[in-house]
CSV table of C-alpha atoms in Angstrom, one decimal:
chain,number,residue,atom,x,y,z
A,1,GLU,CA,174.7,132.3,126.4
A,2,ASP,CA,176.2,130.7,129.5
A,3,LYS,CA,176.8,126.7,129.5
A,4,VAL,CA,178.3,124.1,131.3
A,5,VAL,CA,178.5,120.7,129.5
A,6,GLN,CA,179.3,117.4,131.2
A,7,SER,CA,180.4,114.2,129.6
A,8,PRO,CA,179.6,111.3,129.5
A,9,LEU,CA,175.9,111.4,130.4
A,10,SER,CA,176.0,108.3,131.9
A,11,LEU,CA,178.7,105.6,133.0
A,12,VAL,CA,178.8,102.2,134.3
A,13,VAL,CA,181.7,100.4,135.7
A,14,HIS,CA,182.8,97.6,138.0
A,15,GLU,CA,184.0,98.3,141.4
A,16,GLY,CA,187.7,99.0,141.5
A,17,ASP,CA,187.8,100.8,138.2
A,18,THR,CA,188.9,104.4,137.8
A,19,VAL,CA,186.6,107.1,136.4
A,20,THR,CA,187.2,110.3,135.1
A,21,LEU,CA,184.2,112.6,134.4
A,22,ASN,CA,184.4,116.0,132.5
A,23,CYS,CA,183.2,119.4,132.6
A,24,SER,CA,183.5,122.0,130.1
A,25,TYR,CA,182.3,125.3,130.3
A,26,GLU,CA,181.5,128.9,128.6
A,27,VAL,CA,180.4,131.4,131.3
A,28,THR,CA,181.0,135.1,131.6
A,29,ASN,CA,182.7,136.5,134.7
A,30,PHE,CA,183.7,132.9,135.8
A,31,ARG,CA,184.1,132.9,139.7
A,32,SER,CA,184.5,129.2,140.4
A,33,LEU,CA,183.8,125.8,139.5
A,34,LEU,CA,182.1,123.4,141.7
A,35,TRP,CA,181.5,119.7,141.9
A,36,TYR,CA,178.5,117.9,143.7
A,37,LYS,CA,177.5,114.4,144.3
A,38,GLN,CA,173.6,114.0,144.4
A,39,GLU,CA,172.0,110.7,145.3
A,40,LYS,CA,168.3,110.7,146.2
A,41,LYS,CA,168.1,114.2,147.5
A,42,ALA,CA,169.8,117.6,147.3
A,43,PRO,CA,173.5,117.9,146.0
A,44,THR,CA,176.4,117.5,148.5
A,45,PHE,CA,179.3,119.5,148.0
A,46,LEU,CA,182.7,117.9,146.8
A,47,PHE,CA,185.0,120.5,145.4
A,48,MET,CA,185.6,124.2,144.9
A,49,LEU,CA,188.1,125.2,142.1
A,50,THR,CA,189.3,128.6,141.5
A,51,SER,CA,193.0,128.2,140.4
A,52,SER,CA,194.2,126.5,137.3
A,53,GLY,CA,196.4,123.5,137.8
A,54,ILE,CA,195.9,123.0,141.4
A,55,GLU,CA,194.4,119.4,142.1
A,56,LYS,CA,192.0,119.3,145.2
A,57,LYS,CA,191.9,115.7,146.6
A,58,SER,CA,189.6,114.0,149.1
A,59,GLY,CA,189.9,110.4,149.6
A,60,ARG,CA,189.6,108.7,146.4
A,61,LEU,CA,188.3,111.6,144.5
A,62,SER,CA,190.3,114.3,143.1
A,63,SER,CA,189.6,117.2,140.6
A,64,ILE,CA,191.5,120.0,138.7
A,65,LEU,CA,190.7,122.9,136.6
A,66,ASP,CA,191.9,124.1,133.3
A,67,LYS,CA,191.1,127.8,133.2
A,68,LYS,CA,192.8,128.2,129.6
A,69,GLU,CA,191.2,125.5,128.2
A,70,LEU,CA,187.9,125.9,130.3
A,71,PHE,CA,187.1,122.6,131.8
A,72,SER,CA,187.7,120.3,134.6
A,73,ILE,CA,187.9,116.8,135.5
A,74,LEU,CA,186.8,114.7,138.3
A,75,ASN,CA,188.6,111.3,139.0
A,76,ILE,CA,187.4,108.7,141.4
A,77,THR,CA,189.8,106.0,141.5
A,78,ALA,CA,189.1,102.1,143.1
A,79,THR,CA,185.5,103.0,142.7
A,80,GLN,CA,182.8,101.4,145.2
A,81,THR,CA,179.0,100.9,144.9
A,82,GLY,CA,178.6,103.8,147.1
A,83,ASP,CA,180.0,106.0,144.5
A,84,SER,CA,176.9,105.5,142.3
A,85,ALA,CA,175.1,108.8,141.9
A,86,VAL,CA,174.8,111.6,139.6
A,87,TYR,CA,177.8,114.0,139.6
A,88,LEU,CA,176.9,117.6,139.1
A,89,CYS,CA,179.5,120.3,137.8
A,90,ALA,CA,178.5,123.9,138.2
A,91,VAL,CA,180.3,127.2,137.5
A,92,GLU,CA,179.6,130.2,139.9
A,93,ARG,CA,179.2,133.3,137.6
A,94,GLY,CA,180.1,136.5,139.6
A,95,THR,CA,178.1,136.2,142.8
A,96,ASP,CA,174.9,135.8,141.7
A,97,LYS,CA,174.4,132.0,140.4
A,98,LEU,CA,175.5,128.9,139.9
A,99,ILE,CA,175.1,127.4,136.3
A,100,PHE,CA,174.7,123.7,136.4
A,101,GLY,CA,175.7,120.9,133.7
A,102,THR,CA,173.4,118.2,133.0
A,103,GLY,CA,175.2,115.7,135.2
A,104,THR,CA,176.9,112.4,134.8
A,105,ARG,CA,175.2,109.4,136.1
A,106,LEU,CA,177.8,106.9,137.4
A,107,GLN,CA,176.5,103.2,138.2
A,108,VAL,CA,179.3,101.0,140.1
A,109,PHE,CA,178.5,97.4,140.2
A,110,PRO,CA,180.0,94.9,142.4
B,1,GLY,CA,178.8,123.5,158.8
B,2,ALA,CA,176.2,125.7,157.4
B,3,VAL,CA,172.7,124.2,157.5
B,4,VAL,CA,169.9,124.9,155.3
B,5,SER,CA,166.6,123.3,156.4
B,6,GLN,CA,163.8,122.9,153.8
B,7,HIS,CA,160.2,122.3,154.5
B,8,PRO,CA,158.2,120.0,153.6
B,9,SER,CA,160.3,117.1,152.4
B,10,TRP,CA,157.5,115.7,150.2
B,11,VAL,CA,154.1,117.2,149.2
B,12,ILE,CA,151.2,116.0,147.5
B,13,CYS,CA,148.3,118.3,146.5
B,14,LYS,CA,145.3,118.3,144.4
B,15,SER,CA,145.3,120.3,141.1
B,16,GLY,CA,144.6,124.0,141.5
B,17,THR,CA,145.8,124.4,145.2
B,18,SER,CA,148.7,126.5,146.1
B,19,VAL,CA,151.6,125.1,148.0
B,20,LYS,CA,154.4,127.0,150.1
B,21,ILE,CA,157.9,125.7,150.6
B,22,GLU,CA,160.2,127.2,153.2
B,23,CYS,CA,163.9,127.4,153.1
B,24,ARG,CA,165.6,128.3,156.5
B,25,SER,CA,169.2,129.0,157.3
B,26,LEU,CA,169.7,127.7,160.5
B,27,ASP,CA,173.2,129.0,161.7
B,28,PHE,CA,173.9,131.7,159.2
B,29,GLN,CA,172.3,134.6,157.8
B,30,ALA,CA,171.4,134.3,154.0
B,31,THR,CA,171.8,137.5,152.2
B,32,THR,CA,170.7,135.6,149.0
B,33,MET,CA,168.8,132.5,148.3
B,34,PHE,CA,168.3,130.5,145.2
B,35,TRP,CA,165.5,128.6,144.1
B,36,TYR,CA,166.1,125.3,141.6
B,37,ARG,CA,163.9,122.9,140.0
B,38,GLN,CA,164.8,119.5,138.8
B,39,PHE,CA,163.0,117.1,136.8
B,40,PRO,CA,163.7,113.6,136.9
B,41,LYS,CA,167.1,112.6,135.3
B,42,GLN,CA,167.7,116.3,134.7
B,43,SER,CA,170.0,118.7,136.0
B,44,LEU,CA,169.2,121.8,138.5
B,45,MET,CA,167.5,124.8,136.5
B,46,LEU,CA,167.7,127.9,138.4
B,47,MET,CA,164.4,129.7,138.8
B,48,ALA,CA,165.0,132.7,140.7
B,49,THR,CA,167.6,134.3,143.0
B,50,SER,CA,166.2,136.5,145.9
B,51,ASN,CA,168.0,138.7,148.1
B,52,GLU,CA,166.9,139.5,151.5
B,53,GLY,CA,164.4,142.6,151.5
B,54,SER,CA,164.1,142.9,147.7
B,55,LYS,CA,162.1,141.5,144.7
B,56,ALA,CA,163.3,138.1,143.4
B,57,THR,CA,165.0,138.1,140.2
B,58,TYR,CA,163.5,135.3,137.9
B,59,GLU,CA,165.2,133.3,135.1
B,60,GLN,CA,163.9,133.7,131.5
B,61,GLY,CA,160.8,131.5,131.3
B,62,VAL,CA,159.8,131.0,134.7
B,63,GLU,CA,156.4,132.9,135.7
B,64,LYS,CA,156.9,135.0,138.6
B,65,ASP,CA,152.9,135.0,139.2
B,66,LYS,CA,152.9,131.4,139.5
B,67,PHE,CA,156.0,131.0,141.6
B,68,LEU,CA,155.9,133.7,144.2
B,69,ILE,CA,159.4,133.9,146.3
B,70,ASN,CA,159.5,136.0,149.4
B,71,HIS,CA,162.8,136.7,151.4
B,72,ALA,CA,161.4,138.7,154.2
B,73,SER,CA,164.3,137.8,156.7
B,74,LEU,CA,167.8,137.2,156.6
B,75,THR,CA,166.8,133.3,157.5
B,76,LEU,CA,163.9,132.7,155.7
B,77,SER,CA,162.8,132.6,151.9
B,78,THR,CA,159.6,130.8,150.8
B,79,LEU,CA,158.3,129.5,147.4
B,80,THR,CA,154.7,129.5,146.8
B,81,VAL,CA,153.3,127.5,143.7
B,82,THR,CA,150.2,129.0,143.1
B,83,SER,CA,147.2,127.0,141.6
B,84,ALA,CA,149.5,124.1,141.0
B,85,HIS,CA,149.1,121.6,137.9
B,86,PRO,CA,150.5,118.2,137.3
B,87,GLU,CA,153.2,119.7,135.1
B,88,ASP,CA,154.6,121.6,138.3
B,89,SER,CA,155.3,118.4,139.9
B,90,SER,CA,158.9,118.5,140.4
B,91,PHE,CA,161.8,118.4,142.9
B,92,TYR,CA,162.5,121.9,144.3
B,93,ILE,CA,165.7,122.8,145.8
B,94,CYS,CA,166.7,125.9,147.5
B,95,SER,CA,170.5,127.1,148.3
B,96,ALA,CA,171.4,129.7,150.7
B,97,ARG,CA,174.5,132.2,150.4
B,98,GLY,CA,175.6,134.1,153.4
B,99,PHE,CA,178.1,134.8,156.2
B,100,ARG,CA,178.5,132.5,159.1
B,101,ALA,CA,179.7,133.9,162.3
B,102,GLY,CA,182.6,132.2,163.8
B,103,VAL,CA,184.1,131.2,160.4
B,104,GLY,CA,186.0,134.2,159.7
B,105,GLY,CA,183.1,135.6,157.9
B,106,ALA,CA,183.3,132.7,155.2
B,107,ASN,CA,180.6,133.4,152.6
B,108,VAL,CA,179.1,129.7,152.6
B,109,LEU,CA,176.6,128.4,149.9
B,110,THR,CA,174.7,125.7,151.2
B,111,PHE,CA,171.9,123.4,149.6
B,112,GLY,CA,168.6,122.5,151.3
B,113,ALA,CA,167.7,118.8,151.1
B,114,GLY,CA,164.9,119.7,148.4
B,115,SER,CA,161.1,119.4,148.3
B,116,ARG,CA,159.3,116.8,146.2
B,117,LEU,CA,156.1,118.4,145.0
B,118,THR,CA,153.7,116.0,143.1
B,119,VAL,CA,150.6,117.7,142.0
B,120,LEU,CA,147.5,115.1,141.1
């Protein structure tokens, strides 16, 4: 059975801290791994990863994929209160669907 | 960027009534649309996948007679929750995959803003 597991489930940090969110997967016919940020409404896209070892960066956020060990990490440096959200990892299987992890709830306090 | 409009954003209805949620791709043709459901503090669960002009494929455990999906055109898919009950209260999100003209035929996957259904 395909599955995507995220850890930790929840994380509380102070502004300025660096956090690492984990996503491991077991999915047949892997196509890509995506990270989303969800605040109050629908998820917003962060990164799409298809190749191992190539870091993607966007400001304070970065992510990398390891297709051999079947995991990805999302790093957020110098966290801000606006980073508080649920971060979702999803694996795209073939061209038919995304399988989402349970998400990591991040709370950043001033 | 590619835009998916979902309507309504919020709906409250009485138990036993049916509710229709629309998902429109505004600037691209959506060959495939996905419908998800999300309970509070839980992740998105795929309910069904619909391809334009054909019947939707439902995930295991999702009642197709209760959650009717229609994808009659390349820009519109609808989810109808029939005879809604309080346990159907949830956040429903659609996403659409398709090709957007002018972006080199890029195959985009975009989420709608979601529809929160509350059944009294």
